[in-house]
XYZ file of C-alpha atoms in Angstrom:
599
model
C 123.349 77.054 111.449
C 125.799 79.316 111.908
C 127.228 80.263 115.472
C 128.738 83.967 116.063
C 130.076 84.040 119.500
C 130.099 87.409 121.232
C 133.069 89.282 123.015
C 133.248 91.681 125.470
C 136.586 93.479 126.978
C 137.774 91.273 129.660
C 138.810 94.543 132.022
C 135.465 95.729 131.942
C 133.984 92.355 133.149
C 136.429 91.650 135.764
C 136.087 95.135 137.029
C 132.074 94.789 136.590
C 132.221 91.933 138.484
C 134.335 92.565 141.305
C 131.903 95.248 141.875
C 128.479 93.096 141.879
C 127.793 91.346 145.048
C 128.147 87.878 143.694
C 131.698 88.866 142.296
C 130.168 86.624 139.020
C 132.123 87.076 136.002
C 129.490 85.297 133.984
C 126.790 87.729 134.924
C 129.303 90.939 134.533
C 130.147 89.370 131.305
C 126.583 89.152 129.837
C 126.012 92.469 131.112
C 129.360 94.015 129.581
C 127.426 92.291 126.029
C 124.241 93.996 127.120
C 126.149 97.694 127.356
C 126.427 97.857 131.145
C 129.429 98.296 132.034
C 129.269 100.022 135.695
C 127.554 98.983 139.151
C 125.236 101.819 138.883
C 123.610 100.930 135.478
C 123.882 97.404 136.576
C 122.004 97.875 139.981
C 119.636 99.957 137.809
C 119.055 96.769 135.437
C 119.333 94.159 137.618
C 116.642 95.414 140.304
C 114.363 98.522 138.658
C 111.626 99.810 140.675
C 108.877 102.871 139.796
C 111.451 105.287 141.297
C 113.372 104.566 137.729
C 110.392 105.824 135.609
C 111.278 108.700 133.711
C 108.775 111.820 134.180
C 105.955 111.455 131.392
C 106.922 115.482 131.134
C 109.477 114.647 128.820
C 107.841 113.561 126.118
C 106.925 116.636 123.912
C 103.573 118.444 124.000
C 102.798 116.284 127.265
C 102.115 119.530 129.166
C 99.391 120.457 126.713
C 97.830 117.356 126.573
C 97.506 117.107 130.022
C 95.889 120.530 130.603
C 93.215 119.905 127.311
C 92.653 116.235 129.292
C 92.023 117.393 132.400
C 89.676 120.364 130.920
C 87.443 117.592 129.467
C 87.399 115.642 132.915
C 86.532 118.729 134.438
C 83.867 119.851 131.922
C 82.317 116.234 131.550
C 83.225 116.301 128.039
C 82.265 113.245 125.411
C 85.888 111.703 124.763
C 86.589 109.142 122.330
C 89.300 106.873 122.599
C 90.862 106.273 118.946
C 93.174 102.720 118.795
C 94.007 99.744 117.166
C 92.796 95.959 116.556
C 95.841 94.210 118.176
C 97.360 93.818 121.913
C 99.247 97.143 121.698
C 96.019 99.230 120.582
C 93.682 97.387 122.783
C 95.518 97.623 125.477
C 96.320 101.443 124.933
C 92.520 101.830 125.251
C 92.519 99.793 128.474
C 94.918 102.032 130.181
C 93.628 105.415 129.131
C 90.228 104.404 129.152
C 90.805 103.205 133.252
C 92.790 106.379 133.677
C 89.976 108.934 132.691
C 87.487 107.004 134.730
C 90.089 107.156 137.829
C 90.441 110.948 137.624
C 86.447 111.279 137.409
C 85.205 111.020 133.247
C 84.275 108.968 131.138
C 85.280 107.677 127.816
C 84.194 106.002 124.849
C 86.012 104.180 122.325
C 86.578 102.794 118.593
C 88.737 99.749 117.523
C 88.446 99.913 113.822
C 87.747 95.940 112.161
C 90.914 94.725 110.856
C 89.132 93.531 106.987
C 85.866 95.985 106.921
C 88.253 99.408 107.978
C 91.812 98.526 108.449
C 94.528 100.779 109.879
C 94.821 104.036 111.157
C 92.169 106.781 112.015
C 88.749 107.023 109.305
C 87.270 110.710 108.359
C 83.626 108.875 108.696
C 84.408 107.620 112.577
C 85.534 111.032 113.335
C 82.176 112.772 111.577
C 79.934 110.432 113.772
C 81.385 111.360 116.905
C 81.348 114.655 115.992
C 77.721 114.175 115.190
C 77.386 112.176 119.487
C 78.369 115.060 120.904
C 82.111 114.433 121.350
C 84.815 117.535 121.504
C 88.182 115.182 122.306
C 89.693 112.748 120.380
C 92.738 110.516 121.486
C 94.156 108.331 119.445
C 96.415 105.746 121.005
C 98.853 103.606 118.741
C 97.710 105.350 115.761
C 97.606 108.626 114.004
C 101.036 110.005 113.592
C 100.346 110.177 109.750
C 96.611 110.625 110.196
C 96.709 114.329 108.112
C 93.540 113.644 106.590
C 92.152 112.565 109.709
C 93.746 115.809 111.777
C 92.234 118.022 109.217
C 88.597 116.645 109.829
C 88.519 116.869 113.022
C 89.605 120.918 113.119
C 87.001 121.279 110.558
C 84.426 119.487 112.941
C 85.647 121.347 116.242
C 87.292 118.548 117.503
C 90.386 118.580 119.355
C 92.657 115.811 118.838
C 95.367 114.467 120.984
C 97.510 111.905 119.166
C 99.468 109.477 121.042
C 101.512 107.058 118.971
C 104.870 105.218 118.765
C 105.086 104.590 114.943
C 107.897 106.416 112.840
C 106.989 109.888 111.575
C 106.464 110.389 107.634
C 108.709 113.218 106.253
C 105.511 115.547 106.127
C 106.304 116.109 110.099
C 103.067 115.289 112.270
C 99.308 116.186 111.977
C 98.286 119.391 112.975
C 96.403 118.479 116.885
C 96.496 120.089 119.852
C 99.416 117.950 121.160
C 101.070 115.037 119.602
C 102.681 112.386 122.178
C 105.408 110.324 120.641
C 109.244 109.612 121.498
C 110.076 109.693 118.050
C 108.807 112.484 116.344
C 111.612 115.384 115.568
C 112.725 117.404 118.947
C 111.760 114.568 121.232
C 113.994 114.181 123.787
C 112.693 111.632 125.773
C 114.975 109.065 126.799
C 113.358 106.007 125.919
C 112.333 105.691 122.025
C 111.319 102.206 121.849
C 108.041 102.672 123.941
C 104.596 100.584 122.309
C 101.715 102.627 121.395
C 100.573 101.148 125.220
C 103.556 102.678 126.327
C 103.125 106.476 125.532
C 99.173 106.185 126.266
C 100.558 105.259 129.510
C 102.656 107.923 130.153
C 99.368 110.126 129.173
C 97.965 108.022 132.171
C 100.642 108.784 134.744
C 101.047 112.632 134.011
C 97.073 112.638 134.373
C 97.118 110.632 137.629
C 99.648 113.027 138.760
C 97.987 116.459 137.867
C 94.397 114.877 139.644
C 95.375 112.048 142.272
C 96.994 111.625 145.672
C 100.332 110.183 145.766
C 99.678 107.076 147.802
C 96.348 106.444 145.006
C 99.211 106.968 141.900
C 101.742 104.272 143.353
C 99.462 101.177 143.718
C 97.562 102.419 140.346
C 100.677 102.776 138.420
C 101.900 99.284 139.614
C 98.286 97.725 138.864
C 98.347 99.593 134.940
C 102.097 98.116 134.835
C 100.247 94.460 134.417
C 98.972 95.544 131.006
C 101.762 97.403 129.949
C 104.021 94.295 130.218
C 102.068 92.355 128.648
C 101.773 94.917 125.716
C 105.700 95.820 125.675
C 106.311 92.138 125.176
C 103.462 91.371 122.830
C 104.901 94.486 120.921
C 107.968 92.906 120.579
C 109.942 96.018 121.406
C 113.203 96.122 123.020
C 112.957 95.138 126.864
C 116.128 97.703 127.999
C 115.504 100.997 129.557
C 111.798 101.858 130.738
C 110.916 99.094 128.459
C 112.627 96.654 130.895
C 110.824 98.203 134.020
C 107.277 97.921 132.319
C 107.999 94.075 131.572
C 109.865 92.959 135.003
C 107.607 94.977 137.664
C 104.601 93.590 135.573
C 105.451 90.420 135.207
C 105.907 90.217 138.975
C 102.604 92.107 139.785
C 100.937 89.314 137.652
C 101.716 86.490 139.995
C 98.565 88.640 141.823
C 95.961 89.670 139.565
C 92.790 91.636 140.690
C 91.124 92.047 137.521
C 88.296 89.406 136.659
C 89.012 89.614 132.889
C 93.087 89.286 133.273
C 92.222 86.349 136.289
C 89.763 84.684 133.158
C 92.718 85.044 130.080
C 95.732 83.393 132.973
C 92.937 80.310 133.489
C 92.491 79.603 129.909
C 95.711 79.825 129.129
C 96.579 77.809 131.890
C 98.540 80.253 133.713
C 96.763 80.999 136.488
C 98.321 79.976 139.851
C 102.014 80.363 138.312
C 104.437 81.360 140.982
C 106.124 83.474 138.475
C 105.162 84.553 134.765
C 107.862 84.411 131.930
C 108.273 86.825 129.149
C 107.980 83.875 126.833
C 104.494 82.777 128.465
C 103.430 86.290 127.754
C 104.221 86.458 124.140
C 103.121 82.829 123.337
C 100.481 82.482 125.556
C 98.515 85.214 126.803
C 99.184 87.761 123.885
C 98.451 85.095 120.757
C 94.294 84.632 122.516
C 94.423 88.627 122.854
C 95.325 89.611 119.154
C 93.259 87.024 118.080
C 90.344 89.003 118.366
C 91.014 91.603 116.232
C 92.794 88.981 113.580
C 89.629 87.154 113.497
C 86.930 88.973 114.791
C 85.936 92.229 116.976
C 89.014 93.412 119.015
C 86.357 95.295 121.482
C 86.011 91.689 123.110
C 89.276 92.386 124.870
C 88.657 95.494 126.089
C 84.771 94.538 127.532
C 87.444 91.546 128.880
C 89.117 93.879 130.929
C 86.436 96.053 131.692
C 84.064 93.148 133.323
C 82.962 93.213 136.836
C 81.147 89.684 136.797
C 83.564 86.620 136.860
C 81.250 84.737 134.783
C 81.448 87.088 132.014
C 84.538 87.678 132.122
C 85.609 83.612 132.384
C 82.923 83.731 129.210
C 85.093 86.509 126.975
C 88.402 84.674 127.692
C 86.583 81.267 126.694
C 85.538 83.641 123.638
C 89.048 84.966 123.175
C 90.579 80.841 123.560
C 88.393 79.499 120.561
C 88.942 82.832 117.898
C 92.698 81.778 119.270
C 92.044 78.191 117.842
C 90.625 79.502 114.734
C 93.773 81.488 114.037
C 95.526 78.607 114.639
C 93.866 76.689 112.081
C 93.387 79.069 109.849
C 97.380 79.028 109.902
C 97.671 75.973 109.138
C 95.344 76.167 106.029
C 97.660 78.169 104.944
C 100.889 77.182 105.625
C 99.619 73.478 104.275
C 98.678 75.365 100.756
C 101.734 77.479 100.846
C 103.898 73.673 101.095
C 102.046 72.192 98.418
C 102.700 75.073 95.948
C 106.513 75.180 96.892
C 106.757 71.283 96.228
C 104.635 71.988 92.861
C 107.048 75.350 91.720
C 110.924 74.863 92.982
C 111.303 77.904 91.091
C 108.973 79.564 93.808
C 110.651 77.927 96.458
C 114.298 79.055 95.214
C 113.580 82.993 95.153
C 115.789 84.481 97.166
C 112.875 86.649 98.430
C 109.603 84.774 97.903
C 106.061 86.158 97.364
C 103.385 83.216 97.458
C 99.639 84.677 96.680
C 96.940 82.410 97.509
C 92.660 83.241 97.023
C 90.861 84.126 99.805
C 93.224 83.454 102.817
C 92.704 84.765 105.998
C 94.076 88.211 106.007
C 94.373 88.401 109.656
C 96.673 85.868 109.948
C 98.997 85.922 106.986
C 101.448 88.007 108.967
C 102.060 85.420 111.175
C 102.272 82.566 108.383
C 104.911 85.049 107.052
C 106.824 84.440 110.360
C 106.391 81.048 110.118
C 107.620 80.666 106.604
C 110.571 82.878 107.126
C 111.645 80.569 110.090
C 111.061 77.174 108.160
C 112.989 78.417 104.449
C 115.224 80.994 106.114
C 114.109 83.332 103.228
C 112.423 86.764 103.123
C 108.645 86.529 102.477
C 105.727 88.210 101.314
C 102.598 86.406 101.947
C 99.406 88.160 100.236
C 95.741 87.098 100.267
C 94.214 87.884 96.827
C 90.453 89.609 97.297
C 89.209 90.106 93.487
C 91.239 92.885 91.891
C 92.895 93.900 95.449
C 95.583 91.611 97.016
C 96.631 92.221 100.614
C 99.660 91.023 101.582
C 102.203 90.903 105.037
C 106.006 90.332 105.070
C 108.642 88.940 106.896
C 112.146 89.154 106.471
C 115.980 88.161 107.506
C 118.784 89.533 109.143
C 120.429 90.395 106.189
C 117.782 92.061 104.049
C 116.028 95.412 104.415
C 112.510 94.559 103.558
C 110.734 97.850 103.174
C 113.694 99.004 101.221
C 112.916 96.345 99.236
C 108.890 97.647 98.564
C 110.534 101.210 98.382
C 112.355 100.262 95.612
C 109.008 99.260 93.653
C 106.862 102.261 95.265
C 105.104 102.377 92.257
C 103.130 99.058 92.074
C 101.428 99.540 95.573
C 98.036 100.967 96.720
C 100.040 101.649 99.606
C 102.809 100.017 102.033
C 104.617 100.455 105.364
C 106.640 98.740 107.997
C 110.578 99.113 108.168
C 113.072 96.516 108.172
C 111.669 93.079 109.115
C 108.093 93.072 108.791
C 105.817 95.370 106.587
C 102.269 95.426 105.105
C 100.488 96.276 101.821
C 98.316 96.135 99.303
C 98.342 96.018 95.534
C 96.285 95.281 92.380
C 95.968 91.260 91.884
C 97.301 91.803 88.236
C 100.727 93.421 89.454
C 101.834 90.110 91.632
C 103.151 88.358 89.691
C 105.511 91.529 88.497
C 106.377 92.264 92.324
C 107.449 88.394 92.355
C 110.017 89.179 89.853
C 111.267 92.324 90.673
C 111.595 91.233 94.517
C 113.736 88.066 93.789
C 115.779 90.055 91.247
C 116.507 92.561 93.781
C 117.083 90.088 96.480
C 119.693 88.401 94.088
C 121.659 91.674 93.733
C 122.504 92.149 97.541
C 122.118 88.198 99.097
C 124.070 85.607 98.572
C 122.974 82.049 99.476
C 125.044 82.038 102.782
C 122.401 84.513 104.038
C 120.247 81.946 104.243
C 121.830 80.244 106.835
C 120.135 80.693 110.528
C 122.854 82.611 112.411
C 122.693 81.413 116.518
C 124.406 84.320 118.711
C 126.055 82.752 121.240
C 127.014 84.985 124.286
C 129.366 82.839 126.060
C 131.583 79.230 126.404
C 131.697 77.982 129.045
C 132.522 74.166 130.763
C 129.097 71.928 131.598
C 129.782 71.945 134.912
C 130.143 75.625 135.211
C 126.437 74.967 134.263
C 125.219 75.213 138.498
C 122.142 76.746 140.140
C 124.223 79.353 141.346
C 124.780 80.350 137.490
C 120.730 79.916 137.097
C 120.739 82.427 139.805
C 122.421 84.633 138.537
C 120.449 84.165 134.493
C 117.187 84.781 136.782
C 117.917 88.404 137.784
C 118.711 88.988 133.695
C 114.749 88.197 133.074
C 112.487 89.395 131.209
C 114.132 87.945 128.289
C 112.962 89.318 124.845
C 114.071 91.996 121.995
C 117.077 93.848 123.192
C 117.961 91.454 126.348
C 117.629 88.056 124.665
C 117.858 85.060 126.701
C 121.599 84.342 127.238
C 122.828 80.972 124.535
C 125.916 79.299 126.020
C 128.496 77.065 124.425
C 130.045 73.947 126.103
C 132.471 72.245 123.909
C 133.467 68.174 123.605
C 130.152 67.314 125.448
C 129.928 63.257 126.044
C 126.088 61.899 124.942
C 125.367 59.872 127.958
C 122.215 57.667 126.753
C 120.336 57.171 123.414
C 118.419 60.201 122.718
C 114.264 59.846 123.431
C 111.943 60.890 121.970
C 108.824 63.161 123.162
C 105.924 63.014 121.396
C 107.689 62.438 117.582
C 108.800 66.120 117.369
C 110.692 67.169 120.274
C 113.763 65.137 121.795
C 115.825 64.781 125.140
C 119.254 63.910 125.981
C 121.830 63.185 128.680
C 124.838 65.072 128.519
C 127.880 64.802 130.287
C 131.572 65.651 130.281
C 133.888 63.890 128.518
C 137.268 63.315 129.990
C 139.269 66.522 130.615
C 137.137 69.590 129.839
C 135.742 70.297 133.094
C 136.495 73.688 134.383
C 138.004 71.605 137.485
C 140.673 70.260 135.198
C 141.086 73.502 133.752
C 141.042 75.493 136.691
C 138.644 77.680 135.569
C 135.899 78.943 138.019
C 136.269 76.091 140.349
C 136.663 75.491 143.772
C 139.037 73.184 145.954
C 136.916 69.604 146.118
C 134.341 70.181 143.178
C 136.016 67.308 141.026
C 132.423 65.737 141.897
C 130.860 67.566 139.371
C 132.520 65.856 136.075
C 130.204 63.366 136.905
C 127.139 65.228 136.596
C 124.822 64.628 133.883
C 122.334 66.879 132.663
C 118.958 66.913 130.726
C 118.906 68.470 127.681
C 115.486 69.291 125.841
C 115.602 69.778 122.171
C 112.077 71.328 121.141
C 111.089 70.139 117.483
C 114.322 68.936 117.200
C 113.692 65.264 116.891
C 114.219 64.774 112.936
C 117.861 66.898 113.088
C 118.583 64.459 116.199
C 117.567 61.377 114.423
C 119.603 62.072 110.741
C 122.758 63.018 112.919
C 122.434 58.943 114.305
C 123.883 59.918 117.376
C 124.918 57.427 119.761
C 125.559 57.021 123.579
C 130.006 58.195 124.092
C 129.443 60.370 121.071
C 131.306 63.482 121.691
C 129.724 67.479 120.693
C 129.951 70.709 120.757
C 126.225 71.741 122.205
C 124.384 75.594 122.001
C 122.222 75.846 124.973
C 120.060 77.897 127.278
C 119.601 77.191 131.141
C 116.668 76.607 132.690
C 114.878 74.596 135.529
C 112.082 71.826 135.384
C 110.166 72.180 138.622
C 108.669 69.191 138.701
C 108.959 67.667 142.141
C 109.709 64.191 141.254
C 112.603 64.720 138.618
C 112.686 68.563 138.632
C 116.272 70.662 138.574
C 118.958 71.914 136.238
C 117.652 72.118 132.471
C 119.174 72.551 129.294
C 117.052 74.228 126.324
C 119.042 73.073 123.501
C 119.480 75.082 120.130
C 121.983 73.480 118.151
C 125.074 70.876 118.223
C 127.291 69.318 116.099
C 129.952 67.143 116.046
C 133.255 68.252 118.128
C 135.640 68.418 115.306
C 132.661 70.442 113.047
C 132.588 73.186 115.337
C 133.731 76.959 114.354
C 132.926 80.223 115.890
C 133.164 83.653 114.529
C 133.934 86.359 117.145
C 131.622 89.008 116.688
């Protein structure tokens, strides 16, 4: 693995700092890395609040949305509710949906089945509710390329409002009667990265606005900003900007859930009770049992999850939501088991430099996800596709280094149809053209990587001295959360670390180890961040937990006054017993094997 240690311009961190109120030049130099650079933006990051939301009037064609919303409300028009099968979509629904209600209508809604309809809006959904009755349409993480779609429902008398965060094609955007989305061409609105959950929410808050009191639109904002975090995160978008207020005030709000169905999902995924919800809980946790509906089954189940009054059904739909989880889980597995065995059987397969591995019948729901998975284990870009008769599906995954839906584009002409951008796509092709895509991907790949690519790059944002490692440093990492996309989760450096005890083992995979100083590299020998009398705290030892990194621990033979260079992240067990300052490890190696590269 390869380390690439971050700089930032020492005059704007020690000015940052000296104008934060705990004068840290740690936290002013993670924020300097994060683009911050003056108390204002910092107070701004450090502590948002609802004040910081940006006026859902600047998104384009908000105005008329609004005004043909509020019509229906007023007229007791049939709306339909358009989405998606995963957390964004579902949870687009959920907020609009609750919205609607608020302001006095009603709405119905379609999630289309991820194998029997797949994405995006259907002329033959849009004909039957034509057929019900229903004169509004809003699609909600969906339909910026839904022409077809557009065109049916003008033909039908339907008016369609399209809310959506995906790119625009270059045909421009479906002819509706307003089209919500940050990124479509004269957009000015200052946040671009919103999820599809995102933009129906700003639909939400303009509509709360035009028909409820102020003190109603605070504590209903702050109550919608629960699912909205837990979409933004699920979404993987980046958590800066109004992105970042979504995640933190949510997270926060859930420490205190209301809703029966969200009070269900935090029990069975054994959440519920935490004094304090991570971003990583969110995306590993709570969001993996939500899209698990629509990967396996019916994705309605989490919005009737949401929507139940009764605590027994709603502890019943989570239960639901926990086993379809478990089934996606071993459904992975499968999967990922077949996908070893033909790699051990093919080297050739398992030496593309972009590999495509095709397998009958696999779970098409999930192969995005083994994609992941296989990306992370071989470090290579991957297209996973499940083969249907003459159809095969497929999902992709890719690297740093390579563009992946550059990669289709330059092959355009063997697919039924693709989409994605640079690290994850989707498609489908005929099963007789695989075997040609497997060539001409690993031929292109060849052209513009070289093997080095293929090394796991670790960005490390600072070095620093173990003892520098203090809960006064934690302190300060705390008020950085919600880690994710965009505001990653800070990786430090300590050099000439001193193993203190034999590594152990926890349960075969993972590993722990006491670290210490080794003579003369504490910042109190150095003079660096200390104070007069800390010469105590070379004689600290720390915890160190390596997640599944028991094998790389055990063929490294280390042994106890063995002396390394550690990657790390800081964190705190709470355990009352042995509880306290925690070290996440992500990499080491031996002292005199260490390099950087100053990025």
């Amino acid at each position: 693995m390869r380390w690439l240690l971050k700089s930032a311009d020492p005059l704007q961190v020690r000015s940052l700092a000296s104008a934060l109120p705990q004068n840290s030049l740690t936290l002013a130099h993670l924020l300097v890395l994060r683009g911050i650079n003056d108390a204002e933006n910092a107070e701004r990051f450090l502590r948002p609040s609802l004040e910081h939301l940006h006026s859902p009037y600047a998104l384009s064609g908000m105005k008329a949305a609004v005004e043909r919303l509020a019509a229906a409300i007023a007229r007791k028009e049939e709306i339909l509710i358009y989405g998606d099968y995963d957390v964004d979509g579902t949870t687009a629904i959920i907020i609009l949906k609750t919205a609607i209600e608020l302001c006095g209508g009603t709405a119905d809604f379609h999630v289309p089945h991820r194998i029997r309809e797949g994405y995006g809006m259907k002329d033959d959904i849009i004909e039957r509710a034509a057929t019900a009755g229903v004169r509004l349409i809003i699609s909600v993480d969906t339909g910026i390329r839904a022409f077809t779609a557009a065109e049916t429902a003008r033909r039908l008398g339907v008016d369609l409002i399209v809310t959506d965060h995906h790119l625009p094609g270059q045909e421009g955007i479906p002819a509706a009667v307003a089209v919500l989305n940050p990124n479509q061409a004269g957009c000015d609105y200052p946040c671009k990265a919103l999820c599809g959950c995102g933009v129906a929410f700003k639909l939400a808050q303009a509509l709360m606005e035009k028909c409820l009191d102020r003190p109603d639109r605070s504590r209903l904002l702050m109550s919608f900003m629960k699912v909205v975090a837990i979409a933004t995160i699920a979404d993987a978008v980046p958590l800066t900007g109004e992105n970042r207020i979504f995640a933190k005030l949510g997270l926060e709000a859930l420490r205190t859930p209301v809703n029966a169905g969200l009070k269900a999902l935090l029990e069975v995924s054994d959440l519920a009770g935490s004094r304090g919800l991570t971003s990583g809980e969110v995306a590993f946790r709570i969001a993996p049992r939500l899209n698990a509906a629509g990967r396996m089954d019916v994705a309605r189940d989490v919005i009737e999850l949401f929507s139940a009054k009764e605590p027994a059904r709603a502890r019943e739909l989570a239960a639901r939501l926990d086993q379809l989880n478990s089934e996606r889980q071993d459904e992975e597995r499968l999967i990922l088991d077949q996908i070893e065995k033909r790699l051990e059987q093919d080297p050739a397969l398992r030496d593309c430099f972009c590999m495509v591995v095709d397998g009958e019948g696999w779970h098409r729901g999930v192969i995005g996800i083994t994609a992941t998975r296989v990306v992370e284990r071989y470090g290579r870009p991957a297209l996973i596709l499940s083969l249907d008769g003459d159809e095969a599906h497929g999902s992709g995954r890719s690297i740093r280094a390579f563009h992946l839906l550059d990669a289709l584009e330059s092959c355009a002409g063997l697919f039924n149809r693709f989409g994605g951008h640079a690290h994850a796509v989707g498609f489908s092709l005929p099963s007789l053209r695989v075997a040609e895509l497997r060539t001409h991907l690993d031929n292109y790949a060849r052209e513009r990587l070289t093997s080095a690519d293929f090394d796991p790059i670790l960005d490390v944002d600072c070095e620093i001295s173990l003892d520098q490692v203090t809960p006064d440093l934690f302190a300060a990492l705390r008020q950085l959360e919600p880690f994710g996309m965009g505001n990653p989760e800070p990786i430090f450096v300590a050099r000439s670390v001193r193993l203190a005890q034999p590594p152990r083992c926890v349960k075969e995979k993972h590993v722990k180890l006491k670290l210490g100083l080794a003579n003369g590299t504490g910042a109190a020998e150095k003079n660096i961040g200390s104070k007069s009398g800390e010469n105590w705290r070379r004689s600290i030892t720390y915890d160190a937990m390596g997640w599944r990194m028991a094998e790389q621990v055990m063929q490294a033979q280390l042994l106890p006054g063995d002396t390394l260079d550690v990657a790390f992240c800081v964190g705190n067990n709470d355990h009352a017993e042995f509880g306290g300052l925690e070290l996440t490890l992500r990499d080491f190696v031996a002292s005199k094997a260490a390099s950087f590269r100053v990025s």
